[in-house]
PDB file of C-alpha atoms and ligand atoms in Angstrom:
ATOM      1  CA  MET I   1       1.989   3.857 -11.036  1.00  0.00           C
ATOM      2  CA  LYS I   2       3.236   0.488 -12.138  1.00  0.00           C
ATOM      3  CA  ILE I   3       0.594  -2.167 -11.453  1.00  0.00           C
ATOM      4  CA  GLN I   4       1.925  -5.584 -10.460  1.00  0.00           C
ATOM      5  CA  LEU I   5      -0.800  -8.219 -10.151  1.00  0.00           C
ATOM      6  CA  LYS I   6      -0.186 -11.169  -7.845  1.00  0.00           C
ATOM      7  CA  LYS I   7      -2.946 -13.740  -8.253  1.00  0.00           C
ATOM      8  CA  TYR I   8      -3.783 -16.458  -5.747  1.00  0.00           C
ATOM      9  CA  ASP I   9      -6.394 -19.158  -5.726  1.00  0.00           C
ATOM     10  CA  VAL I  10      -7.239 -19.174  -2.000  1.00  0.00           C
ATOM     11  CA  LEU I  11      -6.036 -16.751   0.693  1.00  0.00           C
ATOM     12  CA  ALA I  12      -7.188 -16.077   4.225  1.00  0.00           C
ATOM     13  CA  SER I  13      -7.468 -12.380   3.371  1.00  0.00           C
ATOM     14  CA  THR I  14      -5.896 -10.304   0.593  1.00  0.00           C
ATOM     15  CA  ASN I  15      -5.509  -7.478   3.145  1.00  0.00           C
ATOM     16  CA  GLU I  16      -3.363  -9.693   5.373  1.00  0.00           C
ATOM     17  CA  THR I  17      -1.196 -10.879   2.472  1.00  0.00           C
ATOM     18  CA  ALA I  18      -0.831  -7.319   1.144  1.00  0.00           C
ATOM     19  CA  ALA I  19       0.051  -5.954   4.607  1.00  0.00           C
ATOM     20  CA  LYS I  20       2.820  -8.566   4.945  1.00  0.00           C
ATOM     21  CA  ALA I  21       4.095  -7.844   1.432  1.00  0.00           C
ATOM     22  CA  ALA I  22       4.065  -4.093   2.124  1.00  0.00           C
ATOM     23  CA  CYS I  23       6.045  -4.553   5.360  1.00  0.00           C
ATOM     24  CA  GLN I  24       8.581  -6.540   3.336  1.00  0.00           C
ATOM     25  CA  GLY I  25       8.941  -3.652   0.890  1.00  0.00           C
ATOM     26  CA  ALA I  26       6.405  -4.413  -1.880  1.00  0.00           C
ATOM     27  CA  ASP I  27       6.217  -1.536  -4.361  1.00  0.00           C
ATOM     28  CA  GLU I  28       3.330   0.871  -4.666  1.00  0.00           C
ATOM     29  CA  GLY I  29       0.898  -0.616  -7.177  1.00  0.00           C
ATOM     30  CA  THR I  30       1.327  -4.214  -5.996  1.00  0.00           C
ATOM     31  CA  ILE I  31      -2.103  -5.839  -6.092  1.00  0.00           C
ATOM     32  CA  ILE I  32      -2.960  -9.066  -4.314  1.00  0.00           C
ATOM     33  CA  VAL I  33      -6.007 -10.817  -5.826  1.00  0.00           C
ATOM     34  CA  ALA I  34      -7.612 -14.030  -4.615  1.00  0.00           C
ATOM     35  CA  THR I  35     -10.242 -16.190  -6.306  1.00  0.00           C
ATOM     36  CA  ARG I  36     -11.733 -16.711  -2.878  1.00  0.00           C
ATOM     37  CA  GLN I  37     -10.908 -15.803   0.722  1.00  0.00           C
ATOM     38  CA  GLU I  38     -11.346 -18.046   3.722  1.00  0.00           C
ATOM     39  CA  GLY I  39     -10.917 -15.320   6.355  1.00  0.00           C
ATOM     40  CA  GLY I  40     -12.070 -12.203   4.531  1.00  0.00           C
ATOM     41  CA  HIS I  41     -12.974  -9.429   6.925  1.00  0.00           C
ATOM     42  CA  GLY I  42     -14.774  -6.116   6.806  1.00  0.00           C
ATOM     43  CA  ARG I  43     -15.015  -3.124   9.093  1.00  0.00           C
ATOM     44  CA  MET I  44     -15.768  -3.699  12.788  1.00  0.00           C
ATOM     45  CA  GLN I  45     -14.099  -7.144  12.501  1.00  0.00           C
ATOM     46  CA  ARG I  46     -17.102  -8.454  10.582  1.00  0.00           C
ATOM     47  CA  VAL I  47     -16.820 -11.576   8.453  1.00  0.00           C
ATOM     48  CA  TRP I  48     -16.746 -10.763   4.725  1.00  0.00           C
ATOM     49  CA  ASN I  49     -18.167 -13.611   2.633  1.00  0.00           C
ATOM     50  CA  SER I  50     -15.773 -14.132  -0.253  1.00  0.00           C
ATOM     51  CA  PRO I  51     -16.800 -17.037  -2.499  1.00  0.00           C
ATOM     52  CA  LYS I  52     -15.473 -17.725  -6.008  1.00  0.00           C
ATOM     53  CA  GLY I  53     -17.107 -15.333  -8.467  1.00  0.00           C
ATOM     54  CA  GLY I  54     -16.391 -12.190  -6.436  1.00  0.00           C
ATOM     55  CA  LEU I  55     -13.502  -9.773  -6.898  1.00  0.00           C
ATOM     56  CA  TRP I  56     -11.330  -9.751  -3.775  1.00  0.00           C
ATOM     57  CA  PHE I  57      -8.219  -7.611  -4.015  1.00  0.00           C
ATOM     58  CA  THR I  58      -5.923  -5.304  -2.061  1.00  0.00           C
ATOM     59  CA  ILE I  59      -3.600  -2.644  -3.447  1.00  0.00           C
ATOM     60  CA  VAL I  60      -0.410  -1.417  -1.750  1.00  0.00           C
ATOM     61  CA  LEU I  61       0.017   2.382  -1.832  1.00  0.00           C
ATOM     62  CA  ARG I  62       2.820   4.619  -0.623  1.00  0.00           C
ATOM     63  CA  PRO I  63       1.291   8.100  -0.954  1.00  0.00           C
ATOM     64  CA  LYS I  64       3.558  11.067  -0.346  1.00  0.00           C
ATOM     65  CA  ILE I  65       1.116  13.152   1.672  1.00  0.00           C
ATOM     66  CA  ASP I  66       0.427  14.288   5.242  1.00  0.00           C
ATOM     67  CA  PRO I  67      -0.858  11.238   7.254  1.00  0.00           C
ATOM     68  CA  MET I  68      -3.939  13.236   8.293  1.00  0.00           C
ATOM     69  CA  TYR I  69      -5.232  12.942   4.717  1.00  0.00           C
ATOM     70  CA  VAL I  70      -4.790   9.163   4.449  1.00  0.00           C
ATOM     71  CA  PRO I  71      -8.416   8.388   5.426  1.00  0.00           C
ATOM     72  CA  GLN I  72      -9.301  10.025   2.104  1.00  0.00           C
ATOM     73  CA  VAL I  73      -7.844   6.986   0.335  1.00  0.00           C
ATOM     74  CA  THR I  74     -11.048   5.115   1.197  1.00  0.00           C
ATOM     75  CA  LEU I  75     -13.155   7.903  -0.312  1.00  0.00           C
ATOM     76  CA  LEU I  76     -10.896   7.977  -3.355  1.00  0.00           C
ATOM     77  CA  MET I  77     -11.212   4.242  -3.950  1.00  0.00           C
ATOM     78  CA  GLY I  78     -14.980   4.625  -3.480  1.00  0.00           C
ATOM     79  CA  VAL I  79     -15.041   7.185  -6.297  1.00  0.00           C
ATOM     80  CA  ALA I  80     -12.957   4.892  -8.548  1.00  0.00           C
ATOM     81  CA  VAL I  81     -15.189   1.870  -7.869  1.00  0.00           C
ATOM     82  CA  ALA I  82     -18.426   3.833  -8.299  1.00  0.00           C
ATOM     83  CA  GLN I  83     -17.269   5.423 -11.564  1.00  0.00           C
ATOM     84  CA  GLY I  84     -15.836   2.130 -12.847  1.00  0.00           C
ATOM     85  CA  LEU I  85     -19.039   0.207 -12.132  1.00  0.00           C
ATOM     86  CA  ARG I  86     -21.262   2.957 -13.559  1.00  0.00           C
ATOM     87  CA  ARG I  87     -19.257   2.948 -16.780  1.00  0.00           C
ATOM     88  CA  LEU I  88     -18.931  -0.845 -17.128  1.00  0.00           C
ATOM     89  CA  TYR I  89     -22.561  -1.638 -16.321  1.00  0.00           C
ATOM     90  CA  SER I  90     -23.871   1.501 -18.106  1.00  0.00           C
ATOM     91  CA  THR I  91     -25.958   2.505 -15.097  1.00  0.00           C
ATOM     92  CA  ASP I  92     -26.523   5.398 -12.724  1.00  0.00           C
ATOM     93  CA  LYS I  93     -27.920   3.081 -10.026  1.00  0.00           C
ATOM     94  CA  ILE I  94     -24.516   2.941  -8.303  1.00  0.00           C
ATOM     95  CA  SER I  95     -23.912   5.321  -5.397  1.00  0.00           C
ATOM     96  CA  ILE I  96     -21.553   5.689  -2.423  1.00  0.00           C
ATOM     97  CA  LYS I  97     -22.753   5.487   1.158  1.00  0.00           C
ATOM     98  CA  TRP I  98     -20.350   7.094   3.661  1.00  0.00           C
ATOM     99  CA  PRO I  99     -17.683   6.057   4.302  1.00  0.00           C
ATOM    100  CA  ASN I 100     -17.041   3.055   2.132  1.00  0.00           C
ATOM    101  CA  ASP I 101     -20.081   1.201   0.845  1.00  0.00           C
ATOM    102  CA  ILE I 102     -20.879   1.036  -2.838  1.00  0.00           C
ATOM    103  CA  LEU I 103     -24.592   0.456  -3.406  1.00  0.00           C
ATOM    104  CA  TRP I 104     -26.709  -0.651  -6.357  1.00  0.00           C
ATOM    105  CA  ASP I 105     -30.181   0.817  -5.892  1.00  0.00           C
ATOM    106  CA  GLY I 106     -29.558   1.020  -2.155  1.00  0.00           C
ATOM    107  CA  ARG I 107     -28.101  -2.496  -1.726  1.00  0.00           C
ATOM    108  CA  LYS I 108     -24.419  -3.066  -1.000  1.00  0.00           C
ATOM    109  CA  VAL I 109     -22.382  -4.576  -3.832  1.00  0.00           C
ATOM    110  CA  CYS I 110     -18.908  -3.563  -2.639  1.00  0.00           C
ATOM    111  CA  GLY I 111     -17.027  -2.756   0.570  1.00  0.00           C
ATOM    112  CA  ILE I 112     -13.637  -1.099   1.042  1.00  0.00           C
ATOM    113  CA  LEU I 113     -11.270  -1.571   3.977  1.00  0.00           C
ATOM    114  CA  SER I 114      -8.102   0.527   4.268  1.00  0.00           C
ATOM    115  CA  GLU I 115      -5.282   0.178   6.777  1.00  0.00           C
ATOM    116  CA  MET I 116      -2.350   2.524   7.292  1.00  0.00           C
ATOM    117  CA  GLN I 117       1.170   1.857   8.624  1.00  0.00           C
ATOM    118  CA  LEU I 118       3.331   4.751   9.830  1.00  0.00           C
ATOM    119  CA  ASP I 119       7.134   4.646  10.052  1.00  0.00           C
ATOM    120  CA  ALA I 120       9.223   5.567  13.127  1.00  0.00           C
ATOM    121  CA  ASN I 121       9.085   9.300  12.203  1.00  0.00           C
ATOM    122  CA  GLY I 122       5.292   9.300  12.022  1.00  0.00           C
ATOM    123  CA  ASP I 123       5.335   9.478   8.215  1.00  0.00           C
ATOM    124  CA  ILE I 124       3.343   7.092   6.042  1.00  0.00           C
ATOM    125  CA  ASP I 125       5.197   3.871   5.326  1.00  0.00           C
ATOM    126  CA  HIS I 126       2.338   2.382   3.358  1.00  0.00           C
ATOM    127  CA  THR I 127      -1.397   2.075   3.218  1.00  0.00           C
ATOM    128  CA  ILE I 128      -3.307  -0.879   1.876  1.00  0.00           C
ATOM    129  CA  VAL I 129      -6.774  -0.626   0.367  1.00  0.00           C
ATOM    130  CA  GLY I 130      -8.852  -3.798   0.228  1.00  0.00           C
ATOM    131  CA  VAL I 131     -11.827  -3.971  -2.104  1.00  0.00           C
ATOM    132  CA  GLY I 132     -14.494  -6.656  -2.212  1.00  0.00           C
ATOM    133  CA  VAL I 133     -16.981  -6.605  -5.104  1.00  0.00           C
ATOM    134  CA  ASN I 134     -19.889  -9.040  -5.379  1.00  0.00           C
ATOM    135  CA  VAL I 135     -19.476  -9.632  -9.112  1.00  0.00           C
ATOM    136  CA  ALA I 136     -21.040 -12.959 -10.079  1.00  0.00           C
ATOM    137  CA  PHE I 137     -22.141 -15.605  -7.592  1.00  0.00           C
ATOM    138  CA  SER I 138     -25.424 -16.670  -6.096  1.00  0.00           C
ATOM    139  CA  SER I 139     -26.763 -14.374  -3.381  1.00  0.00           C
ATOM    140  CA  THR I 140     -27.653 -17.533  -1.442  1.00  0.00           C
ATOM    141  CA  TYR I 141     -24.006 -17.342  -0.302  1.00  0.00           C
ATOM    142  CA  PHE I 142     -24.955 -14.392   1.902  1.00  0.00           C
ATOM    143  CA  PRO I 143     -26.044 -15.173   5.441  1.00  0.00           C
ATOM    144  CA  GLU I 144     -29.769 -14.550   5.800  1.00  0.00           C
ATOM    145  CA  ALA I 145     -29.260 -11.465   7.951  1.00  0.00           C
ATOM    146  CA  VAL I 146     -27.501  -9.532   5.172  1.00  0.00           C
ATOM    147  CA  ARG I 147     -29.631 -10.723   2.228  1.00  0.00           C
ATOM    148  CA  PRO I 148     -32.058  -7.764   2.276  1.00  0.00           C
ATOM    149  CA  THR I 149     -29.237  -5.193   2.200  1.00  0.00           C
ATOM    150  CA  ALA I 150     -26.595  -6.911   0.010  1.00  0.00           C
ATOM    151  CA  ALA I 151     -26.644  -7.659  -3.702  1.00  0.00           C
ATOM    152  CA  VAL I 152     -24.598  -9.379  -6.420  1.00  0.00           C
ATOM    153  CA  LEU I 153     -23.948  -7.394  -9.594  1.00  0.00           C
ATOM    154  CA  SER I 154     -24.739 -10.230 -12.030  1.00  0.00           C
ATOM    155  CA  GLU I 155     -28.133 -10.740 -10.371  1.00  0.00           C
ATOM    156  CA  VAL I 156     -29.209  -7.101 -10.145  1.00  0.00           C
ATOM    157  CA  SER I 157     -27.822  -6.035 -13.532  1.00  0.00           C
ATOM    158  CA  GLY I 158     -28.524  -9.162 -15.586  1.00  0.00           C
ATOM    159  CA  LYS I 159     -25.011  -8.687 -17.054  1.00  0.00           C
ATOM    160  CA  SER I 160     -22.248 -11.229 -16.677  1.00  0.00           C
ATOM    161  CA  PHE I 161     -18.993  -9.293 -16.554  1.00  0.00           C
ATOM    162  CA  THR I 162     -15.968 -11.150 -15.177  1.00  0.00           C
ATOM    163  CA  CYS I 163     -13.886 -10.202 -12.138  1.00  0.00           C
ATOM    164  CA  GLU I 164     -11.079  -9.219 -14.563  1.00  0.00           C
ATOM    165  CA  ASP I 165     -13.446  -6.809 -16.369  1.00  0.00           C
ATOM    166  CA  VAL I 166     -14.436  -5.235 -13.055  1.00  0.00           C
ATOM    167  CA  LEU I 167     -10.831  -4.958 -11.797  1.00  0.00           C
ATOM    168  CA  GLN I 168      -9.791  -3.322 -15.063  1.00  0.00           C
ATOM    169  CA  ALA I 169     -12.707  -0.870 -14.898  1.00  0.00           C
ATOM    170  CA  ILE I 170     -11.794   0.119 -11.317  1.00  0.00           C
ATOM    171  CA  LEU I 171      -8.061   0.521 -12.013  1.00  0.00           C
ATOM    172  CA  THR I 172      -8.714   2.612 -15.130  1.00  0.00           C
ATOM    173  CA  GLU I 173     -10.563   5.092 -12.900  1.00  0.00           C
ATOM    174  CA  PHE I 174      -8.284   4.765  -9.868  1.00  0.00           C
ATOM    175  CA  GLU I 175      -4.908   5.633 -11.367  1.00  0.00           C
ATOM    176  CA  PRO I 176      -5.671   9.141 -12.708  1.00  0.00           C
ATOM    177  CA  ILE I 177      -7.713  10.110  -9.616  1.00  0.00           C
ATOM    178  CA  TYR I 178      -4.912   8.927  -7.288  1.00  0.00           C
ATOM    179  CA  GLU I 179      -2.198  10.751  -9.239  1.00  0.00           C
ATOM    180  CA  ALA I 180      -4.231  13.989  -9.378  1.00  0.00           C
ATOM    181  CA  TRP I 181      -5.035  13.723  -5.657  1.00  0.00           C
ATOM    182  CA  GLN I 182      -1.337  13.514  -4.710  1.00  0.00           C
ATOM    183  CA  ARG I 183      -0.371  16.280  -7.129  1.00  0.00           C
ATOM    184  CA  GLU I 184      -3.212  18.749  -6.672  1.00  0.00           C
ATOM    185  CA  GLY I 185      -4.913  17.907  -3.360  1.00  0.00           C
ATOM    186  CA  SER I 186      -8.337  16.665  -2.516  1.00  0.00           C
ATOM    187  CA  GLU I 187     -10.762  19.245  -3.889  1.00  0.00           C
ATOM    188  CA  ALA I 188     -11.602  17.564  -7.208  1.00  0.00           C
ATOM    189  CA  MET I 189     -11.825  14.093  -5.661  1.00  0.00           C
ATOM    190  CA  LEU I 190     -14.133  15.289  -2.844  1.00  0.00           C
ATOM    191  CA  LYS I 191     -16.346  17.049  -5.391  1.00  0.00           C
ATOM    192  CA  ARG I 192     -16.710  13.798  -7.339  1.00  0.00           C
ATOM    193  CA  TRP I 193     -17.388  11.882  -4.120  1.00  0.00           C
ATOM    194  CA  CYS I 194     -20.183  14.350  -3.314  1.00  0.00           C
ATOM    195  CA  SER I 195     -21.712  13.957  -6.770  1.00  0.00           C
ATOM    196  CA  LEU I 196     -21.778  10.141  -6.390  1.00  0.00           C
ATOM    197  CA  ASN I 197     -22.864   9.891  -2.749  1.00  0.00           C
ATOM    198  CA  CYS I 198     -26.309   9.028  -1.416  1.00  0.00           C
ATOM    199  CA  THR I 199     -25.639  10.117   2.196  1.00  0.00           C
ATOM    200  CA  LEU I 200     -25.527  13.919   2.256  1.00  0.00           C
ATOM    201  CA  GLY I 201     -28.890  15.528   2.884  1.00  0.00           C
ATOM    202  CA  LYS I 202     -30.345  12.338   4.412  1.00  0.00           C
ATOM    203  CA  TYR I 203     -31.445  11.794   8.010  1.00  0.00           C
ATOM    204  CA  VAL I 204     -29.040   9.181   9.396  1.00  0.00           C
ATOM    205  CA  ASN I 205     -28.335   7.074  12.459  1.00  0.00           C
ATOM    206  CA  VAL I 206     -24.627   7.212  13.341  1.00  0.00           C
ATOM    207  CA  LYS I 207     -23.576   3.856  14.765  1.00  0.00           C
ATOM    208  CA  ASP I 208     -20.542   2.589  16.625  1.00  0.00           C
ATOM    209  CA  ASN I 209     -20.439  -1.194  16.873  1.00  0.00           C
ATOM    210  CA  ASP I 210     -24.121  -1.438  15.912  1.00  0.00           C
ATOM    211  CA  GLU I 211     -25.141   0.994  18.661  1.00  0.00           C
ATOM    212  CA  ILE I 212     -26.810   4.275  17.638  1.00  0.00           C
ATOM    213  CA  ILE I 213     -24.738   7.138  19.076  1.00  0.00           C
ATOM    214  CA  PHE I 214     -26.197  10.153  17.225  1.00  0.00           C
ATOM    215  CA  GLN I 215     -29.031  11.007  14.832  1.00  0.00           C
ATOM    216  CA  GLY I 216     -29.395  13.870  12.423  1.00  0.00           C
ATOM    217  CA  THR I 217     -29.014  15.113   8.877  1.00  0.00           C
ATOM    218  CA  ALA I 218     -25.720  14.355   7.112  1.00  0.00           C
ATOM    219  CA  VAL I 219     -24.533  17.819   6.146  1.00  0.00           C
ATOM    220  CA  SER I 220     -21.058  17.495   4.610  1.00  0.00           C
ATOM    221  CA  ILE I 221     -17.742  15.662   4.645  1.00  0.00           C
ATOM    222  CA  ASP I 222     -14.577  17.490   5.588  1.00  0.00           C
ATOM    223  CA  GLU I 223     -10.990  17.369   4.293  1.00  0.00           C
ATOM    224  CA  GLU I 224     -10.204  14.319   6.426  1.00  0.00           C
ATOM    225  CA  GLY I 225     -13.221  12.412   5.152  1.00  0.00           C
ATOM    226  CA  ALA I 226     -15.174  12.916   8.397  1.00  0.00           C
ATOM    227  CA  LEU I 227     -18.970  13.144   8.123  1.00  0.00           C
ATOM    228  CA  LYS I 228     -20.672  16.170   9.692  1.00  0.00           C
ATOM    229  CA  VAL I 229     -24.134  15.454  11.095  1.00  0.00           C
ATOM    230  CA  LYS I 230     -26.649  18.027  12.416  1.00  0.00           C
ATOM    231  CA  SER I 231     -29.295  16.910  14.922  1.00  0.00           C
ATOM    232  CA  LEU I 232     -32.864  18.240  15.011  1.00  0.00           C
ATOM    233  CA  GLU I 233     -31.847  20.456  17.970  1.00  0.00           C
ATOM    234  CA  GLY I 234     -29.060  21.955  15.866  1.00  0.00           C
ATOM    235  CA  LYS I 235     -26.099  20.144  17.498  1.00  0.00           C
ATOM    236  CA  ILE I 236     -23.349  19.435  14.966  1.00  0.00           C
ATOM    237  CA  ARG I 237     -20.922  16.520  15.326  1.00  0.00           C
ATOM    238  CA  SER I 238     -18.199  15.181  13.080  1.00  0.00           C
ATOM    239  CA  TYR I 239     -17.447  11.475  12.729  1.00  0.00           C
ATOM    240  CA  ASN I 240     -14.378   9.919  11.187  1.00  0.00           C
ATOM    241  CA  PHE I 241     -15.204   6.470  12.563  1.00  0.00           C
ATOM    242  CA  GLY I 242     -18.285   4.311  12.813  1.00  0.00           C
ATOM    243  CA  GLU I 243     -20.935   3.884  10.175  1.00  0.00           C
ATOM    244  CA  ILE I 244     -24.432   5.084   9.403  1.00  0.00           C
ATOM    245  CA  SER I 245     -27.792   3.762   8.451  1.00  0.00           C
ATOM    246  CA  ILE I 246     -29.925   5.970   6.251  1.00  0.00           C
ATOM    247  CA  ARG I 247     -33.523   6.450   7.410  1.00  0.00           C
TER     248      ARG I 247
HETATM  249  C1  LIG R   1     -16.663  -3.490   4.647  1.00  0.00           C
HETATM  250  O1  LIG R   1     -17.563  -3.017   3.960  1.00  0.00           O
HETATM  251  O2  LIG R   1     -16.863  -3.790   5.825  1.00  0.00           O
HETATM  252  C2  LIG R   1     -15.296  -3.685   4.024  1.00  0.00           C
HETATM  253  C3  LIG R   1     -15.184  -4.976   3.298  1.00  0.00           C
HETATM  254  C4  LIG R   1     -13.838  -5.173   2.651  1.00  0.00           C
HETATM  255  C5  LIG R   1     -13.688  -6.542   2.030  1.00  0.00           C
HETATM  256  C6  LIG R   1     -12.420  -6.676   1.223  1.00  0.00           C
HETATM  257  S1  LIG R   1     -12.366  -8.159   0.264  1.00  0.00           S
HETATM  258  C7  LIG R   1     -10.695  -7.888  -0.104  1.00  0.00           C
HETATM  259  C8  LIG R   1     -10.048  -7.409   1.170  1.00  0.00           C
HETATM  260  N1  LIG R   1      -9.676  -8.522   2.023  1.00  0.00           N
HETATM  261  C9  LIG R   1     -10.347  -8.536   3.174  1.00  0.00           C
HETATM  262  O3  LIG R   1     -10.221  -9.393   4.071  1.00  0.00           O
HETATM  263  N2  LIG R   1     -11.190  -7.517   3.213  1.00  0.00           N
HETATM  264  C10 LIG R   1     -11.117  -6.683   2.028  1.00  0.00           C
END
């Protein structure tokens, strides 16, 4: 993959700029990076605080695979981010919470938001993967409600890597995993995801728009990236949407 970095000072959202670029034919490997975002967003239309000092980027991908497997791109980027951060910060405190949160000792330091666009034949035109990493800014930037569950890498690690260092660490992991995933399928990537995750085996609340819709033990993830949860009564449900809180 040829990486083409396009750097901006301020953007509303790197996902929006990347989506526009992709619709206008931007190549796979185009990366939109912004020093800060004024309209950064997360899952469930939540505001994503994006001050200077964080890494805010979106990559354009054009994978040649069955669209049903595209949700795996989020898992794949999660593996790349988790491995990149573990290596750069020399720590095993980083884990992945299904589907897309990267945690340091249980507190979120990175979120991932993917969007897919199909063409008229139902094939993948492109997918964009947005990544936000809290690299080095004061955690007072977080609204009070998220302070207990969010963290900034410089504060929790005591190490002052730059956003460029973190981007490089993520891309170094991402490229080989992405190429192998397209060539050989998902088995190896899902195995790595399982070894880095902190969700499987835990009792979880499954939430849709902040409302608890199911409770049980997270048992496995399937080929499409859906989480299988087993309730105390033995009912099993699979979720490829929503989010969880770990109890
Ligand atoms: C989440 O955990 O809810 C996902 C957060 C994704 C944030 C990143 S920052 C770069 C890109 N641009 C956006 O507006 N969102 C993603």
